[in-house]
Coordinates of C-alpha atoms in Angstrom, one line a residue:
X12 CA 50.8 181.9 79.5
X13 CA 53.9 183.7 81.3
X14 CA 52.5 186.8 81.2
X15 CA 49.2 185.5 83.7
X16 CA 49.7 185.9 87.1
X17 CA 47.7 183.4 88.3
X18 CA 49.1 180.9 85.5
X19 CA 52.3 181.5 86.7
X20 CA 51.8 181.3 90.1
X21 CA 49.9 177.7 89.7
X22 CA 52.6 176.3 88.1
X23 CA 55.2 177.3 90.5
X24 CA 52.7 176.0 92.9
X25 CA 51.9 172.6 91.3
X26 CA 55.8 171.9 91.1
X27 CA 56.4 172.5 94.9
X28 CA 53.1 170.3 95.4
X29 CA 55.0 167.6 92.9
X30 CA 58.2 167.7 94.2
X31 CA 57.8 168.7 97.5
X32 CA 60.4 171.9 96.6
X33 CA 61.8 174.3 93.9
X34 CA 65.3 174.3 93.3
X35 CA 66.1 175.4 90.1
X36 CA 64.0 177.9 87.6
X37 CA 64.6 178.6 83.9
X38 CA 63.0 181.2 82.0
X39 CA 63.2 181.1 78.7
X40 CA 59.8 182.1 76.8
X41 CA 60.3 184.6 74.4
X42 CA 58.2 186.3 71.5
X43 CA 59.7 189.0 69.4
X44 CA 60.6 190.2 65.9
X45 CA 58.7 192.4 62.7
X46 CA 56.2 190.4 62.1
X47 CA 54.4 191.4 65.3
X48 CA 55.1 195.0 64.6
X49 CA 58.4 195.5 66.6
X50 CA 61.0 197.5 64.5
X51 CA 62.8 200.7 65.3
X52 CA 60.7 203.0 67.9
X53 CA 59.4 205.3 65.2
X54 CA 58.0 202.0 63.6
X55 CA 57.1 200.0 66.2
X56 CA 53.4 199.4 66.9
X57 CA 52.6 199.8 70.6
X58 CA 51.0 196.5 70.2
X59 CA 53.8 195.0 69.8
X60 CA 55.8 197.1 72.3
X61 CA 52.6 195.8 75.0
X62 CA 52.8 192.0 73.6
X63 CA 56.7 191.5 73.5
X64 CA 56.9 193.4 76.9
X65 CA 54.4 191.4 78.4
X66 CA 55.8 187.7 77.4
X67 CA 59.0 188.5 77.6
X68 CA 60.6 191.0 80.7
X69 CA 56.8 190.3 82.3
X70 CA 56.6 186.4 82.1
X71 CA 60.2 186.4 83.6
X72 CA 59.0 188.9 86.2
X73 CA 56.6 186.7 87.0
X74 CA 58.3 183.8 87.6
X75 CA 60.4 185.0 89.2
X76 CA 58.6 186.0 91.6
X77 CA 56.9 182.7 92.5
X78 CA 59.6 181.2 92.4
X79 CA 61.8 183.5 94.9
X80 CA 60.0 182.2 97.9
X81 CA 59.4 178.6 97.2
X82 CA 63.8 179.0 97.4
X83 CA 64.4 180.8 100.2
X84 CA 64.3 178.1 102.9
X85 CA 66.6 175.5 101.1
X86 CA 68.9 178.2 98.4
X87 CA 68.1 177.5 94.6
X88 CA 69.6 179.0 91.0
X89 CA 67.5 181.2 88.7
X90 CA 68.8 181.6 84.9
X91 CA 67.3 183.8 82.5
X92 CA 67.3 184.1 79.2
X93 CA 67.7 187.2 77.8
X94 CA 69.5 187.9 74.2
X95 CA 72.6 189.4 72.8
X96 CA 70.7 192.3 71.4
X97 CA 69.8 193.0 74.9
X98 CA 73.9 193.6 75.5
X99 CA 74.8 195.3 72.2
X100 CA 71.1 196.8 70.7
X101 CA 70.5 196.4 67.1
X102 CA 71.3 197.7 64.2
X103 CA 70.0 197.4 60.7
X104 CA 68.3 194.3 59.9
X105 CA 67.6 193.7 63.4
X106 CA 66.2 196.9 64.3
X107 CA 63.2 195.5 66.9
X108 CA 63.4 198.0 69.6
X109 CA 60.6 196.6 72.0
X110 CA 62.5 193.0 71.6
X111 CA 66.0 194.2 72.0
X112 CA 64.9 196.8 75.3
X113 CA 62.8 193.5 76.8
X114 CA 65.7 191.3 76.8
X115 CA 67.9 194.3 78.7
X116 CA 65.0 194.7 80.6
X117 CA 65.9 190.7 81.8
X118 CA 69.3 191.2 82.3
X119 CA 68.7 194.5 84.9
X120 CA 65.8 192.0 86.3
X121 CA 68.2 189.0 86.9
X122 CA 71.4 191.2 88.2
X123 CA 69.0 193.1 90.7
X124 CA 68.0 189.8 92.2
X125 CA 71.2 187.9 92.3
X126 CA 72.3 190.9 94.7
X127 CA 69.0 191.3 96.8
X128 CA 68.2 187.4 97.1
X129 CA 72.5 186.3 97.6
X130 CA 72.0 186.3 101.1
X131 CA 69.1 183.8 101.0
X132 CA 71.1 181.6 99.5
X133 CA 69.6 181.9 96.0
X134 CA 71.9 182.4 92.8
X135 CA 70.2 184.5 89.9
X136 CA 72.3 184.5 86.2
X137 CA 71.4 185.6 83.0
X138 CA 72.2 183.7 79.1
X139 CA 72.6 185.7 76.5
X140 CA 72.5 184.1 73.2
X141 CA 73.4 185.3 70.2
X142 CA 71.3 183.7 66.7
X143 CA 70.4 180.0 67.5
X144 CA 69.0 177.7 65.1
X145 CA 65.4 178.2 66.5
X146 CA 61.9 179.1 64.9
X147 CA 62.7 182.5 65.6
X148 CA 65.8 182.6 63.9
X149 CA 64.0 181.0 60.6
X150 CA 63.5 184.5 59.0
X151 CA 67.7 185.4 59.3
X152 CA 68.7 182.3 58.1
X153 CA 66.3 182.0 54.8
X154 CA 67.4 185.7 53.7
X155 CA 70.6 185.9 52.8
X156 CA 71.7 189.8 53.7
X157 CA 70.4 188.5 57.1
X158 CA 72.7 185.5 57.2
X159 CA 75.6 187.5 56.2
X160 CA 75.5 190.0 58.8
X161 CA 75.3 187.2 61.2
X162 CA 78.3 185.5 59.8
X163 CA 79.8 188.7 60.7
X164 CA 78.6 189.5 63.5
X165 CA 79.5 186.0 65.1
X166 CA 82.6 185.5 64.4
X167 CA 82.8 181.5 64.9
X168 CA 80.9 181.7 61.4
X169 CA 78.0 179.1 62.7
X170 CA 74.4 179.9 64.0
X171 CA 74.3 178.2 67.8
X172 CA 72.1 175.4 68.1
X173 CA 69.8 175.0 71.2
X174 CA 71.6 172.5 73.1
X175 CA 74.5 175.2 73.6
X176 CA 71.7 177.1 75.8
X177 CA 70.8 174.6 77.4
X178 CA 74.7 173.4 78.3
X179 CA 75.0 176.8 79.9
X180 CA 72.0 176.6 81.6
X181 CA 72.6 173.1 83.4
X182 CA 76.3 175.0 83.9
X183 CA 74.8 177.9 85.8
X184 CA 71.8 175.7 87.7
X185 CA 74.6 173.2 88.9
X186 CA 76.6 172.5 92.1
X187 CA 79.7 173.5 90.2
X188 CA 78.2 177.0 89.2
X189 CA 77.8 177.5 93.4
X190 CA 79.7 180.9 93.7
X191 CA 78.2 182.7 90.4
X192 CA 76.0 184.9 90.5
X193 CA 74.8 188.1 88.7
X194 CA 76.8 187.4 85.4
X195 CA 75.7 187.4 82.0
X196 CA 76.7 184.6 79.7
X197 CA 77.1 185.6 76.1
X198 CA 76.5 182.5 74.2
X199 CA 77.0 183.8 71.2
X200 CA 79.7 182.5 68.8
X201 CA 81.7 186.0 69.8
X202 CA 79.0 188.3 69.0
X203 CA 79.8 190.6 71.7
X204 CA 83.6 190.7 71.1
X205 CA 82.9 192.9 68.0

C-alpha cells in the first residue's frame, strides 16, 4: 500500500537490507478515473479526491522520501510517473479532476527534487504518458467516442503499450541518462503537440 508510511518505508528498507543499496526508484502506482467518483470538481466525490490523492501524489511522496536517503551516499535516479493529463488537464470525456491535479501534483513533486537533491548526486525525472494499453485505459478503448478523441488527441493514431514506459524509464534510470534531470517525458504518441 503506497499510501502507508510504514509499508513504504519497509520496503525501501528490505531492498537496502537485500541489496546492500538503492540505486534506482520507479513510482508508478496509480488509481484514478469515474468509477471511483473522480469527474469534474463540481462532480467529484471527496472520496475520491481523498483516495486518488492518497495512492497517487501521496504513495510517490512517500517513496520518495525513503528512498532519498538510502541514495545520498552513492547518487541514484528517481522516475516518476505522472500522466499527460497532468501537462494539458482534461477536457470532456476525461474530465477527472482529482486524477488529472494528482498527476501535476507528481510532476511539481519530481522537478522540486531533481533541483534540491542535484547536488547529492541524485537525478529525479518525471514520464508522462499519454493513453497506454493498460486496465485503466479499458473503459476509452471499449467506447468508441472515447477512442476517437484519443485518435485525435494522439496524433501517431495508436494507444502506447506499456513497454514504451518502461523503455523511457530504463532511458532515464541509466548511465546514459547521467546529465538529465528535472524533465518531463511526454510519452504520448504526440499528445502534447496539439
Amino acid at each position: 500500500d503506497v499510501a502507508d508510511a510504514a509499508a513504504v518505508e519497509a520496503l525501501v528498507q528490505r531492498t537496502v537490507d537485500h541489496f546492500g543499496r538503492l540505486d534506482v526508484l520507479v513510482s508508478n502506482a496509480g488509481i484514478g478515473g469515474r468509477s471511483l467518483g473522480d469527474g469534474p470538481v463540481h462532480l467529484c466525490t471527496p472520496e475520491a479526491w481523498e483516495q486518488i490523492m492518497a495512492v497517487n501524489l501521496r504513495g510517490t511522496f512517500l517513496a520518495c522520501k525513503y528512498a532519498l536517503p538510502a541514495m545520498f551516499e552513492r547518487g541514484g535516479s528517481i522516475v516518476t510517473v505522472a500522466s499527460v493529463l497532468g501537462m494539458v488537464g482534461t477536457q470532456g470525456l476525461f474530465d477527472t479532476h482529482a486524477y488529472a491535479t494528482s498527476k501535476a501534483g507528481i510532476i511539481g513533486l519530481t522537478r522540486t527534487i531533481a533541483a534540491h537533491y542535484a547536488r547529492q548526486n541524485v537525478r529525479a525525472n518525471v514520464i508522462a504518458p499519454g493513453l497506454i494499453d493498460t486496465r485503466m485505459a479499458a473503459r476509452t478503448k471499449a467506447t468508441p467516442e472515447l477512442a476517437a478523441q484519443v485518435a485525435f488527441w494522439q496524433p501517431l493514431g495508436v494507444v502506447g503499450q506499456p513497454r514504451d514506459v518502461a523503455d523511457a524509464a530504463v532511458y532515464l534510470a541509466s548511465d546514459e541518462a547521467r546529465f538529465i534531470t528535472g524533465i518531463v517525458l511526454p510519452v504520448d504518441g504526440g499528445w502534447t503537440v496539439q
